[in-house]
Every structure is written in C-alpha cells, then in structure tokens.
Amino acid sequence: MSILTILNTGTAQLAGWFGGYEVVLIVVVVLLLFGGKKIPELMRGIGKGVKEFKGGISEGDEKNDNEPKETDKK
C-alpha cells in the first residue's frame, strides 16, 4: 500500500494523517505566521539543511567503509 491513498470519496490523504482541510489549515497558518515574502527564504533554508544532513550521512557512511572491521584487526 502506498503512502498516498485515495478514499472512496475521492479525497487524498497521506497515510490517514492529513486530509484536504488539514492541509489548507496548515497553509493558512504558515502564511499568517511568516507572510508571503518569507516563505521562499524559509523553504530555501530547509532545503539547504536537508542537503547538508544528507551529505553528513553519506560522509559518515564513507568513513565507516574505510575503517577495518573487528575480524580484520587480529
């Protein structure tokens, strides 16, 4: 089963968490809190943070691949 499910009523929900009204409410609250001009800056910052996080994860995986394993130390 996929995360995005279509109900018999034709509305989309994300795994039962958010329906159409909830998404609209969240968008309205974000617009009221940050305003229309700040949202692109906010999204850009979130994107940079996610990119740095993914880079850190892949960098950590590369370090783990280069370290000798327990059986190799003997």
GROMACS .gro file of C-alpha atoms in nm:
model
   74
    1MET     CA    1   0.000   0.000   0.000
    2SER     CA    2   0.136   0.341  -0.088
    3ILE     CA    3   0.157   0.640   0.145
    4LEU     CA    4  -0.083   0.837  -0.070
    5THR     CA    5  -0.422   0.665  -0.063
    6ILE     CA    6  -0.737   0.771  -0.239
    7LEU     CA    7  -1.051   0.723  -0.035
    8ASN     CA    8  -1.390   0.629  -0.173
    9THR     CA    9  -1.490   0.995  -0.154
   10GLY     CA   10  -1.212   1.088  -0.397
   11THR     CA   11  -1.004   1.285  -0.147
   12ALA     CA   12  -0.635   1.218  -0.096
   13GLN     CA   13  -0.487   1.155   0.248
   14LEU     CA   14  -0.129   1.087   0.350
   15ALA     CA   15  -0.150   0.759   0.542
   16GLY     CA   16  -0.451   0.891   0.732
   17TRP     CA   17  -0.263   1.187   0.882
   18PHE     CA   18  -0.371   1.486   0.677
   19GLY     CA   19  -0.684   1.541   0.474
   20GLY     CA   20  -0.772   1.829   0.246
   21TYR     CA   21  -0.899   2.058   0.520
   22GLU     CA   22  -0.595   1.998   0.741
   23VAL     CA   23  -0.354   2.084   0.458
   24VAL     CA   24  -0.544   2.406   0.382
   25LEU     CA   25  -0.542   2.499   0.752
   26ILE     CA   26  -0.166   2.439   0.778
   27VAL     CA   27  -0.100   2.653   0.467
   28VAL     CA   28  -0.313   2.937   0.606
   29VAL     CA   29  -0.136   2.926   0.944
   30VAL     CA   30   0.208   2.928   0.776
   31LEU     CA   31   0.106   3.225   0.561
   32LEU     CA   32  -0.018   3.414   0.866
   33LEU     CA   33   0.295   3.342   1.068
   34PHE     CA   34   0.561   3.405   0.804
   35GLY     CA   35   0.394   3.611   0.534
   36GLY     CA   36   0.423   3.556   0.161
   37LYS     CA   37   0.771   3.706   0.126
   38LYS     CA   38   0.940   3.494   0.394
   39ILE     CA   39   0.816   3.154   0.273
   40PRO     CA   40   1.067   3.119  -0.017
   41GLU     CA   41   1.351   3.205   0.221
   42LEU     CA   42   1.219   2.954   0.473
   43MET     CA   43   1.192   2.678   0.212
   44ARG     CA   44   1.542   2.759   0.081
   45GLY     CA   45   1.681   2.725   0.433
   46ILE     CA   46   1.502   2.396   0.487
   47GLY     CA   47   1.637   2.267   0.154
   48LYS     CA   48   1.993   2.361   0.246
   49GLY     CA   49   1.954   2.192   0.583
   50VAL     CA   50   1.828   1.870   0.426
   51LYS     CA   51   2.114   1.877   0.173
   52GLU     CA   52   2.373   1.920   0.449
   53PHE     CA   53   2.210   1.642   0.652
   54LYS     CA   54   2.222   1.401   0.358
   55GLY     CA   55   2.583   1.499   0.289
   56GLY     CA   56   2.675   1.430   0.650
   57ILE     CA   57   2.509   1.090   0.639
   58SER     CA   58   2.690   0.987   0.319
   59GLU     CA   59   3.019   1.121   0.460
   60GLY     CA   60   2.969   0.911   0.772
   61ASP     CA   61   2.897   0.603   0.562
   62GLU     CA   62   3.221   0.655   0.366
   63LYS     CA   63   3.420   0.679   0.690
   64ASN     CA   64   3.262   0.356   0.817
   65ASP     CA   65   3.351   0.176   0.493
   66ASN     CA   66   3.719   0.273   0.527
   67GLU     CA   67   3.756   0.158   0.889
   68PRO     CA   68   3.875  -0.200   0.945
   69LYS     CA   69   3.619  -0.444   1.077
   70GLU     CA   70   3.650  -0.633   1.406
   71THR     CA   71   3.768  -0.950   1.229
   72ASP     CA   72   4.034  -0.758   1.033
   73LYS     CA   73   4.204  -0.619   1.346
   74LYS     CA   74   4.350  -0.956   1.461
   0.00000   0.00000   0.00000
